[in-house]
């Protein structure tokens, strides 16, 4: 009995003695390390985990997704539904406390992605901040009611505040939470990946009034640093270079860190000659003012969609036996960029790589790029012949035939009219779920996708002053995703063939104007242009629109669809693993372990790994929790030291989200959103919390 009492006291003290029991911030904290100090659940007892509660949002619909990592504060869990309804739950029972629907008429049935909420408190004032389309809301965290003094009736218009741009023509949102510094809310943005597009300004807003306090121009204005890396007028028409994956904060130093995406258009840059600072860049800014402290550009003049997929992680590692504060940034190319947090200098050696020139008319690429030499990459780096699938003889023959026809000269082989292999791919290696870091062991955990894509450019008709038709408009605004023949790349980029039988004219016109899911809105199109575009999509009739003339948005080449390189049965063209979980020893700059993550049913193979979306969380108890796997609906717990799979449970739908970990009254919980819906997987709308009996 005495021994049992001692064990109970140790367990309770392990949850209460100076440890964080809430999860009040996306990523676990402003440093974005996804680490929990809770240790009640361990490798020795994790097999006893059971469902503690389930909350069904009842908002799932065909094709919907739910990628939200909940925040938990003062015993209350805050999250969103597939239709972007925001709600508060009792974190111990899953009972709903309140619910707020920002605009159900606009958002119902749209594939809206939001990856988390922002919780803020000062004294007795507690709030939830989040964005729905172009509106940034502030809600009272106790009641779910809008905070009236914030903006106009509790919301501000994110389209405003871009110098030189008409707000009515912009599509701007925030789908990944920002950070709070003093009285500022600092956020990145989500903007269209094709032109026209808003610039990716990083901005700070007053938490009380919503007034914009500063903006850092990621496409520099005249007189600003980096202006000469763009054409002179690019700041007025170009877009992208946005920190869509969120930001991190070093509160003690007053520094905010952001990593940006590529400039628009993603795959052809004839109208943005130059290196294009601050696209594809790790940025350090003064949190109070937005002033640039340092930057590191990883890809110059990106035409490969090499966005940084997650916010930087602010960690401390040991270098030459001494602690060093660094920024660790995972990338789509399967590398980790490690920079000194104060100076931005690379901590480990970098290598310069010669890059092939483009043979596409008008394109000018940087002749050299830089790559980290350490730590080693956490994905394979090139689709070589020995990686061709051998799943079946027929699959191998079909893939080998395509492989031989495509260009394949490495990571910086540019898109071409012939077709080029992009590997690890647009959705990999590192993903938006981010990495997790254990400060005790120095292990850095990252999940990755290994999927080859085919990128092929196609020429399109340019405006020449003659009447523009609905077909020309479709080629300009829609063909890069839905393909010139309207067939799309289902299910992620749906076919528009036969759309008239599924959607009304008003429905389609609304989506063209305001966007839905990954599709940006085009509010800049006047009614006649929008009507001609919608008529072509729904009926195939290509009516004329007068007055159309060449603009900087008109690109001679566009992508012939977002096409994954698969075998005839739809499985990846490369040999497994198709998805992995890797632990990197940051103190040694070496891979500690790597295991396949997930399974794809029906492949005839085992230990395949699968495409995975969402990230890991690591605990002081020695566990890595991750859902993410797209096809098997599993939630997993791995031994943090060895990578051994210790426990898994089947969710109602794929857990394409990052879990959150918290404790209530001495009990540790792990909760994850089961939203599914990615690449044709079944959609769901449940949050599932697990705990020990």
XYZ file of C-alpha atoms in Angstrom:
693
model
C 0.000 0.000 0.000
C 2.810 2.380 0.907
C 4.513 1.659 -2.439
C 1.239 2.287 -4.283
C 0.769 5.590 -2.457
C 4.299 6.662 -3.398
C 3.607 5.859 -7.051
C 0.397 7.898 -6.983
C 2.179 10.856 -5.405
C 4.888 10.705 -8.058
C 2.274 10.593 -10.818
C 0.407 13.583 -9.428
C 3.579 15.583 -8.849
C 4.659 14.789 -12.407
C 1.614 16.712 -13.613
C 1.579 19.622 -11.217
C 5.046 20.580 -10.027
C 5.953 23.529 -12.238
C 4.735 21.860 -15.428
C 2.560 23.238 -18.197
C -0.849 21.584 -18.044
C -2.532 23.711 -20.742
C -1.945 23.857 -24.494
C -2.825 27.516 -25.051
C -0.849 28.106 -28.235
C -0.737 26.545 -31.691
C 2.432 24.456 -31.798
C 2.429 24.177 -28.004
C 3.960 27.634 -27.535
C 5.264 30.604 -29.504
C 8.594 28.799 -30.055
C 6.759 26.184 -32.183
C 8.444 23.124 -30.597
C 5.330 20.949 -30.062
C 6.696 19.691 -26.747
C 4.715 18.813 -23.630
C 6.274 18.564 -20.174
C 3.542 16.145 -19.092
C 4.747 12.644 -18.252
C 1.832 10.638 -16.858
C 1.540 8.653 -20.102
C 4.762 6.713 -20.716
C 6.079 3.909 -22.921
C 5.243 1.446 -20.146
C 1.549 2.372 -19.831
C 0.595 3.877 -23.204
C -1.012 0.591 -24.286
C -3.730 1.306 -21.712
C -4.882 4.516 -23.423
C -8.638 4.619 -23.966
C -11.071 7.073 -25.518
C -11.971 9.623 -22.822
C -14.521 11.532 -24.884
C -15.563 12.217 -28.477
C -17.144 15.390 -29.818
C -18.927 15.178 -33.166
C -19.183 18.599 -34.813
C -21.920 17.269 -37.138
C -20.474 19.594 -39.785
C -18.668 17.125 -42.032
C -19.666 16.905 -45.682
C -18.254 15.145 -48.724
C -14.789 16.526 -49.416
C -14.567 18.524 -46.190
C -11.373 18.670 -44.137
C -10.570 19.584 -40.538
C -6.920 20.348 -39.821
C -7.302 22.250 -36.549
C -4.977 21.702 -33.599
C -7.073 22.666 -30.553
C -5.909 25.129 -27.932
C -6.641 24.413 -24.279
C -6.660 26.994 -21.493
C -8.145 26.974 -17.991
C -9.942 23.690 -18.560
C -11.577 24.755 -21.832
C -10.764 23.411 -25.298
C -11.273 25.671 -28.320
C -11.403 24.366 -31.904
C -13.177 24.620 -35.255
C -15.463 22.403 -37.329
C -15.183 21.547 -41.057
C -17.534 24.467 -41.782
C -15.407 26.765 -39.619
C -17.827 26.928 -36.723
C -15.776 27.887 -33.645
C -16.664 26.224 -30.349
C -15.573 25.796 -26.738
C -15.713 22.448 -24.927
C -15.198 21.272 -21.387
C -11.721 19.776 -21.907
C -12.381 16.931 -19.423
C -15.723 15.780 -20.846
C -16.076 17.168 -24.389
C -19.344 18.910 -23.482
C -20.028 21.972 -25.623
C -20.012 25.322 -23.777
C -20.621 27.714 -26.675
C -20.497 27.881 -30.456
C -19.975 30.716 -32.937
C -20.681 30.540 -36.676
C -18.881 33.351 -38.536
C -20.869 33.174 -41.759
C -22.645 29.934 -42.458
C -24.246 31.188 -45.657
C -20.849 31.798 -47.263
C -18.907 28.902 -45.790
C -21.392 26.017 -45.818
C -20.173 23.384 -48.263
C -16.804 25.043 -48.941
C -13.558 23.208 -48.250
C -12.213 25.691 -45.738
C -8.933 24.862 -44.022
C -7.937 26.371 -40.702
C -5.114 24.917 -38.633
C -5.736 26.473 -35.262
C -7.009 29.346 -33.155
C -5.230 32.041 -31.148
C -5.939 32.265 -27.402
C -5.056 35.490 -25.560
C -5.593 36.644 -22.010
C -4.779 39.708 -19.930
C -6.105 39.783 -16.395
C -9.710 38.601 -16.591
C -9.943 39.394 -20.301
C -9.735 36.219 -22.404
C -10.203 36.056 -26.148
C -10.102 33.820 -29.188
C -8.805 35.229 -32.483
C -9.307 33.476 -35.817
C -9.878 34.235 -39.488
C -12.754 33.255 -41.768
C -12.142 34.142 -45.408
C -10.856 37.754 -45.312
C -12.233 38.553 -41.834
C -10.140 38.386 -38.655
C -12.399 37.950 -35.603
C -11.959 38.500 -31.873
C -14.326 36.538 -29.608
C -14.846 36.600 -25.865
C -13.397 33.242 -24.789
C -16.032 32.833 -22.040
C -19.104 33.431 -24.191
C -18.102 33.154 -27.852
C -19.520 36.615 -28.536
C -17.575 39.038 -30.767
C -15.507 41.659 -28.916
C -17.284 44.816 -30.044
C -14.328 47.203 -29.711
C -12.136 45.084 -32.005
C -12.430 46.552 -35.492
C -16.067 46.897 -36.501
C -18.300 44.735 -34.337
C -15.554 42.226 -33.529
C -13.781 41.802 -36.831
C -11.377 43.518 -39.248
C -10.976 43.180 -43.012
C -7.621 41.570 -43.820
C -7.739 42.937 -47.372
C -7.118 46.439 -46.089
C -3.683 47.867 -45.309
C -1.772 46.912 -48.467
C -0.252 50.142 -49.776
C -0.873 50.591 -53.476
C -3.498 47.824 -53.703
C -7.281 48.134 -53.939
C -8.779 46.030 -51.082
C -11.754 45.103 -53.236
C -9.491 43.256 -55.677
C -7.594 41.160 -53.105
C -8.036 37.668 -51.711
C -6.329 37.436 -48.288
C -6.823 35.167 -45.290
C -5.071 33.601 -42.315
C -5.338 29.837 -41.885
C -2.386 29.296 -39.506
C -2.294 31.078 -36.118
C 0.069 33.932 -35.357
C 1.756 35.021 -32.120
C 1.160 37.699 -29.485
C 3.858 40.153 -28.458
C 2.887 42.749 -25.848
C -0.252 44.331 -27.311
C 0.312 43.042 -30.843
C -1.062 40.108 -32.793
C 1.477 39.192 -35.500
C 0.320 37.036 -38.414
C 1.261 35.827 -41.862
C -1.346 35.214 -44.553
C -2.730 32.895 -47.177
C -2.994 34.445 -50.662
C -3.500 33.062 -54.190
C -0.608 31.135 -55.721
C -1.403 32.427 -59.198
C -1.780 35.988 -60.418
C -3.400 38.272 -59.566
C -2.410 37.799 -55.941
C -1.970 39.899 -52.849
C 1.570 40.357 -51.528
C 2.512 38.305 -48.479
C 3.057 41.158 -46.018
C 3.709 40.035 -42.437
C 1.554 42.281 -40.256
C 0.931 43.248 -36.648
C -2.468 44.352 -35.346
C -3.452 45.959 -32.057
C -5.167 43.240 -30.021
C -7.742 45.678 -28.631
C -8.706 47.784 -31.629
C -7.572 45.733 -34.624
C -5.596 48.702 -35.960
C -2.670 47.674 -38.148
C 0.531 48.733 -36.334
C 3.193 47.604 -38.777
C 3.729 45.646 -41.976
C 6.853 44.047 -43.372
C 6.758 44.016 -47.156
C 7.943 40.629 -48.380
C 7.856 42.121 -51.878
C 9.943 45.244 -51.170
C 8.694 48.702 -52.060
C 10.927 51.363 -53.676
C 13.814 52.279 -51.385
C 13.496 49.124 -49.267
C 16.123 46.424 -48.931
C 15.688 43.802 -51.647
C 13.778 46.058 -54.043
C 16.436 45.481 -56.718
C 15.794 41.716 -56.706
C 12.455 42.284 -58.491
C 11.361 44.219 -61.579
C 10.797 47.897 -60.644
C 6.983 47.741 -60.622
C 6.618 44.250 -59.139
C 5.526 45.546 -55.723
C 2.373 46.849 -57.408
C 1.325 43.661 -59.197
C 3.237 40.601 -57.980
C 2.053 38.487 -55.068
C 2.814 35.595 -52.765
C 6.067 35.432 -50.754
C 3.763 34.924 -47.783
C 4.281 33.317 -44.370
C 1.241 31.073 -44.767
C 2.601 28.440 -42.364
C 2.685 30.733 -39.330
C 5.352 32.496 -37.289
C 7.419 31.918 -34.125
C 8.391 34.279 -31.312
C 11.429 34.679 -29.050
C 9.672 36.803 -26.458
C 12.782 37.476 -24.333
C 14.658 38.904 -27.326
C 11.612 40.582 -28.832
C 12.184 38.809 -32.159
C 9.626 37.202 -34.452
C 10.588 34.607 -37.069
C 8.752 33.767 -40.271
C 9.449 31.548 -43.251
C 7.867 32.483 -46.548
C 6.547 30.774 -49.635
C 7.227 31.241 -53.298
C 6.217 34.244 -55.347
C 3.215 34.053 -57.671
C 3.032 32.537 -60.193
C 4.574 29.410 -58.672
C 5.965 27.687 -61.787
C 6.794 30.430 -64.286
C 8.424 33.737 -63.402
C 9.019 35.693 -66.603
C 7.348 38.746 -65.049
C 9.477 38.643 -61.871
C 13.085 38.419 -63.074
C 15.573 38.446 -60.197
C 16.158 36.543 -56.964
C 12.800 37.727 -55.523
C 13.607 38.591 -51.926
C 11.859 37.848 -49.526
C 10.210 34.827 -51.117
C 11.429 31.400 -49.867
C 13.168 33.164 -47.003
C 13.653 32.662 -43.280
C 13.118 36.094 -41.743
C 13.931 37.569 -38.345
C 12.044 40.780 -37.503
C 11.800 43.013 -34.441
C 8.432 42.103 -32.979
C 7.672 45.647 -31.818
C 8.295 47.365 -35.149
C 8.569 44.820 -37.983
C 12.122 45.969 -38.722
C 14.276 43.364 -40.506
C 17.108 41.991 -38.346
C 18.384 39.291 -40.713
C 17.241 37.022 -43.509
C 18.312 33.830 -45.243
C 16.936 33.069 -48.696
C 16.892 29.323 -49.363
C 15.629 29.345 -52.981
C 16.257 32.155 -55.442
C 13.577 32.836 -58.063
C 11.536 29.784 -57.122
C 9.674 27.961 -59.915
C 9.352 24.661 -58.014
C 6.740 25.627 -55.381
C 9.393 25.213 -52.658
C 7.406 27.075 -50.000
C 8.629 26.625 -46.481
C 5.843 24.362 -45.217
C 5.885 25.123 -41.477
C 6.788 27.898 -39.085
C 10.384 27.932 -37.768
C 11.138 26.007 -34.563
C 13.129 27.944 -31.960
C 15.310 25.426 -30.151
C 18.555 25.185 -28.193
C 21.146 22.632 -29.289
C 24.739 21.865 -28.320
C 27.424 22.846 -30.815
C 31.054 22.076 -29.945
C 29.901 21.253 -26.440
C 28.156 24.601 -25.874
C 24.453 25.485 -25.907
C 23.379 27.561 -28.888
C 19.986 29.099 -29.611
C 19.010 28.342 -33.197
C 16.208 28.456 -35.721
C 15.446 25.007 -37.160
C 13.411 25.154 -40.358
C 12.076 22.060 -42.105
C 11.648 22.232 -45.872
C 9.787 20.508 -48.685
C 13.096 19.253 -50.091
C 13.630 17.063 -47.019
C 16.304 19.254 -45.420
C 16.533 21.134 -42.128
C 18.028 24.626 -42.282
C 19.733 25.457 -38.961
C 20.574 29.124 -38.390
C 21.867 31.090 -35.433
C 18.864 32.723 -33.804
C 20.571 36.100 -33.298
C 22.726 36.489 -36.411
C 21.083 34.224 -38.999
C 24.413 32.587 -39.821
C 24.225 28.896 -40.814
C 25.247 26.702 -37.884
C 26.297 23.812 -40.132
C 28.049 23.975 -43.525
C 26.105 24.874 -46.653
C 26.951 23.831 -50.186
C 26.451 25.712 -53.439
C 24.655 23.765 -56.169
C 24.764 24.641 -59.852
C 21.228 24.871 -61.253
C 20.229 24.053 -64.858
C 18.958 26.907 -67.000
C 15.374 26.969 -68.233
C 14.591 26.456 -71.918
C 11.117 27.999 -71.551
C 10.683 31.316 -73.349
C 11.154 34.339 -71.091
C 12.316 32.457 -67.995
C 15.556 33.421 -66.231
C 16.682 31.292 -63.311
C 19.386 31.787 -60.723
C 22.533 29.932 -61.873
C 23.253 28.568 -58.382
C 21.366 27.654 -55.220
C 22.466 26.736 -51.688
C 21.668 23.592 -49.723
C 22.406 22.401 -46.168
C 25.009 19.664 -45.932
C 24.034 18.868 -42.313
C 21.874 17.473 -40.836
C 21.442 14.787 -43.516
C 18.175 14.985 -45.487
C 15.204 13.153 -43.984
C 13.864 12.121 -47.415
C 15.380 10.637 -50.547
C 16.569 13.402 -52.820
C 16.146 12.244 -56.416
C 13.877 9.849 -58.289
C 16.620 7.636 -59.701
C 15.982 4.520 -61.765
C 16.521 2.192 -58.820
C 13.565 3.820 -57.030
C 11.015 2.898 -59.728
C 8.195 0.909 -58.156
C 8.252 -2.870 -58.335
C 4.827 -3.266 -56.778
C 3.724 -5.305 -59.817
C 5.435 -5.974 -63.155
C 2.736 -3.977 -64.955
C 3.155 -1.034 -62.583
C 6.924 -1.084 -63.056
C 6.660 -1.117 -66.861
C 4.184 1.757 -66.958
C 6.166 3.921 -64.554
C 9.482 3.163 -66.256
C 8.049 4.276 -69.604
C 6.888 7.614 -68.177
C 10.052 8.065 -66.134
C 12.199 7.777 -69.270
C 10.203 10.501 -71.030
C 10.450 13.114 -68.267
C 13.319 15.410 -67.412
C 14.972 14.413 -64.163
C 18.141 16.358 -63.396
C 17.660 16.836 -59.673
C 15.949 19.265 -57.327
C 16.557 22.396 -59.407
C 15.605 20.975 -62.806
C 13.040 23.605 -63.885
C 9.498 23.005 -65.130
C 9.410 22.396 -68.877
C 7.019 21.924 -71.773
C 8.362 18.353 -72.002
C 7.553 17.576 -68.385
C 9.861 17.439 -65.360
C 9.949 15.221 -62.277
C 9.602 17.164 -59.030
C 10.785 15.162 -56.025
C 10.105 14.830 -53.050
C 7.112 16.782 -54.418
C 4.792 19.700 -53.778
C 3.347 18.071 -50.634
C 6.645 16.865 -49.160
C 9.099 16.167 -47.571
C 8.329 18.358 -44.507
C 4.689 19.249 -44.006
C 2.604 22.064 -42.520
C 2.157 20.135 -39.241
C 5.697 21.146 -38.352
C 8.362 19.420 -36.264
C 8.544 18.547 -32.558
C 11.634 18.994 -30.362
C 12.597 17.324 -27.083
C 15.013 19.683 -25.269
C 16.158 16.869 -22.981
C 17.333 14.454 -25.663
C 18.020 16.956 -28.451
C 15.872 14.884 -30.835
C 13.913 16.705 -33.524
C 10.925 14.784 -34.933
C 9.577 15.399 -38.422
C 7.079 13.509 -40.566
C 7.499 13.595 -44.321
C 5.904 12.649 -47.630
C 7.834 11.051 -50.476
C 5.779 11.465 -53.611
C 7.025 12.383 -57.082
C 5.034 14.897 -59.118
C 5.026 15.661 -62.833
C 5.261 19.349 -63.681
C 4.595 20.326 -67.259
C 4.099 23.800 -68.668
C 1.641 24.555 -71.424
C 1.412 27.703 -73.528
C -1.783 29.700 -73.428
C -3.279 32.429 -75.565
C -2.284 35.922 -74.507
C -4.556 38.988 -74.716
C -3.700 41.053 -77.795
C -6.431 43.678 -77.726
C -8.924 41.476 -79.565
C -12.072 40.381 -77.751
C -11.322 37.946 -74.956
C -13.475 34.833 -74.694
C -14.636 32.686 -71.804
C -12.132 30.020 -72.908
C -9.252 32.513 -72.691
C -10.403 33.558 -69.234
C -10.580 29.927 -68.132
C -7.047 29.299 -69.400
C -5.838 32.353 -67.537
C -7.479 31.783 -64.146
C -8.471 28.128 -63.851
C -6.488 25.813 -66.123
C -3.390 25.513 -63.907
C -5.448 23.663 -61.267
C -8.414 22.242 -63.192
C -6.414 21.579 -66.404
C -7.202 22.952 -69.872
C -9.740 20.165 -70.502
C -11.598 20.840 -67.190
C -10.817 17.308 -65.936
C -8.771 18.540 -62.973
C -6.637 16.221 -60.841
C -9.262 14.672 -58.561
C -9.934 14.561 -55.764
C -7.742 17.449 -54.596
C -8.394 19.513 -57.732
C -11.875 18.374 -58.778
C -13.103 17.906 -62.312
C -15.395 20.636 -63.614
C -16.872 18.400 -66.304
C -20.630 18.244 -65.797
C -20.510 20.884 -63.064
C -23.816 22.377 -64.256
C -25.619 19.278 -62.974
C -24.150 19.792 -59.481
C -23.933 23.542 -58.958
C -26.048 26.545 -59.900
C -24.800 29.621 -61.732
C -24.981 31.609 -58.478
C -22.974 28.966 -56.598
C -20.159 28.919 -59.148
C -20.120 32.704 -59.503
C -19.846 33.023 -55.721
C -16.884 30.631 -55.584
C -15.135 32.469 -58.429
C -15.568 35.762 -56.592
C -14.786 34.670 -53.015
C -12.898 31.379 -53.336
C -13.331 28.083 -51.476
C -10.787 25.822 -49.826
C -7.521 25.940 -51.764
C -9.097 27.998 -54.526
C -8.521 31.749 -54.131
C -11.226 34.248 -54.876
C -11.055 36.638 -57.809
C -12.841 39.742 -56.536
C -10.885 41.829 -59.030
C -12.936 40.465 -61.945
C -15.764 42.717 -63.037
C -19.203 41.179 -63.467
C -19.057 40.724 -67.250
C -15.749 38.874 -67.045
C -16.965 36.659 -64.208
C -20.209 35.907 -66.093
C -18.298 34.848 -69.225
C -15.956 32.638 -67.204
C -18.812 30.927 -65.352
C -20.776 30.402 -68.565
C -17.806 28.678 -70.180
C -17.282 26.375 -67.197
C -20.955 25.411 -66.986
C -21.967 25.267 -70.650
C -18.821 25.260 -72.791
C -20.015 28.394 -74.623
C -17.134 30.826 -75.060
C -18.678 34.290 -75.268
C -16.659 37.419 -75.959
C -15.747 40.046 -73.376
C -14.739 43.428 -74.783
C -12.065 45.701 -73.386
C -9.612 43.051 -72.188
C -5.969 44.064 -72.651
C -2.576 42.654 -71.645
C -1.681 43.056 -67.959
C 1.304 42.032 -65.775
C -0.861 39.125 -64.579
C -0.908 37.465 -67.980
C 1.565 34.584 -68.086
C 2.490 32.934 -71.360
C 2.896 29.550 -69.667
C 0.897 27.798 -66.996
C 0.970 24.407 -65.306
C -0.820 21.563 -67.061
C -2.492 20.514 -63.817
C -1.244 19.418 -60.386
C -0.404 15.808 -61.202
C 1.114 13.278 -58.850
C 3.358 10.679 -60.492
C 1.559 7.391 -59.800
C 1.360 3.943 -61.306
C -1.790 2.927 -63.280
C -3.491 1.800 -60.054
C -2.965 5.147 -58.331
C -0.124 4.108 -56.020
C 3.079 6.181 -55.875
C 5.497 5.650 -58.753
C 8.429 5.206 -56.390
C 9.301 2.281 -54.150
C 8.278 2.654 -50.474
C 8.502 4.227 -48.005
C 5.879 6.725 -49.136
C 5.762 8.451 -45.771
C 8.145 8.493 -42.813
C 8.681 9.691 -39.263
C 12.275 10.666 -38.530
C 14.156 11.613 -35.376
C 17.158 13.864 -35.982
C 19.796 14.219 -33.259
C 20.374 17.963 -33.498
C 23.403 17.874 -31.201
C 25.178 15.480 -33.568
C 23.491 16.665 -36.782
C 22.682 13.020 -37.533
C 19.648 10.815 -38.126
C 18.817 8.955 -34.894
C 16.081 6.762 -36.398
C 13.531 6.661 -39.198
C 10.401 4.502 -39.572
C 7.615 4.211 -42.166
C 4.531 6.163 -41.109
C 1.153 4.693 -42.027
C -0.077 2.163 -44.562
C -1.903 2.404 -47.884
C -4.443 -0.436 -47.999
C -4.686 -2.486 -51.171
C -1.127 -1.948 -52.351
C -0.128 -5.559 -51.752
C 2.857 -4.310 -49.767
C 3.478 -3.842 -46.059
C 5.269 -1.112 -44.113
C 4.680 1.244 -47.017
C 4.236 4.485 -45.179
C 1.659 6.829 -46.673
C 0.994 10.446 -47.462
C 0.521 12.202 -44.150
C -0.779 15.628 -43.133
C -0.517 17.077 -39.653
C 2.453 16.891 -37.315
C 3.914 15.221 -34.218
C 3.940 16.149 -30.538
C 6.652 14.836 -28.175
C 6.270 14.525 -24.402
C 8.557 14.433 -21.387
C 7.070 10.984 -20.827
C 9.103 9.671 -23.769
C 6.400 9.440 -26.450
C 5.786 10.884 -29.890
C 2.062 11.162 -30.717
C 1.014 11.612 -34.319
C -2.038 10.932 -36.490
C -1.494 12.342 -40.000
C -1.648 9.102 -42.031
C -4.155 9.693 -44.768
C -5.503 6.247 -45.641
C -5.506 4.061 -42.522
C -7.190 6.518 -40.083
C -4.682 5.619 -37.361
C -3.482 7.610 -34.355
C -0.046 6.454 -33.199
C 2.300 6.610 -30.215
C 5.993 5.921 -30.870
C 8.842 5.436 -28.421
C 10.663 8.767 -28.643
C 14.081 7.133 -28.164
C 13.829 4.243 -30.618
C 10.925 4.850 -33.009
C 9.167 1.650 -31.955
C 5.400 1.774 -32.473
C 3.915 1.233 -29.014
C 0.209 1.980 -29.493
C -2.292 2.941 -32.140
C -6.022 3.522 -32.367
C -8.401 3.832 -35.305
C -10.088 7.222 -35.651
C -13.478 7.938 -37.259
C -11.561 9.574 -40.146
C -7.944 10.391 -40.880
C -6.309 12.568 -38.237
C -4.896 15.119 -40.696
C -4.072 17.499 -37.859
C -1.517 17.913 -35.093
C -2.631 16.647 -31.662
C -2.697 18.699 -28.455
C -1.736 17.485 -24.979
C -3.031 18.850 -21.678
C -4.021 17.846 -18.142
C -7.201 18.401 -16.122
C -7.379 17.570 -12.401
C -4.271 15.423 -12.552
C -5.240 13.447 -15.682
C -3.294 13.778 -18.934
C -5.227 13.900 -22.214
C -4.203 13.645 -25.857
C -6.723 15.022 -28.357
C -6.795 15.071 -32.151
C -9.158 16.227 -34.904
C -10.365 13.412 -37.182
C -11.348 15.321 -40.316
C -10.049 13.248 -43.244
C -11.068 14.401 -46.715
C -7.567 14.619 -48.184
C -6.961 13.071 -51.625
C -10.340 11.368 -51.640
C -10.207 9.915 -48.135
C -13.502 9.822 -46.234
C -14.393 13.086 -44.491
C -15.158 13.338 -40.791
C -15.884 15.942 -38.166
C -14.937 14.514 -34.765
C -12.484 15.380 -32.013
C -11.289 12.370 -30.043
C -9.537 12.637 -26.665
C -7.596 9.775 -25.095
C -6.476 9.220 -21.490
C -5.411 6.433 -19.179
C -8.243 4.604 -17.388
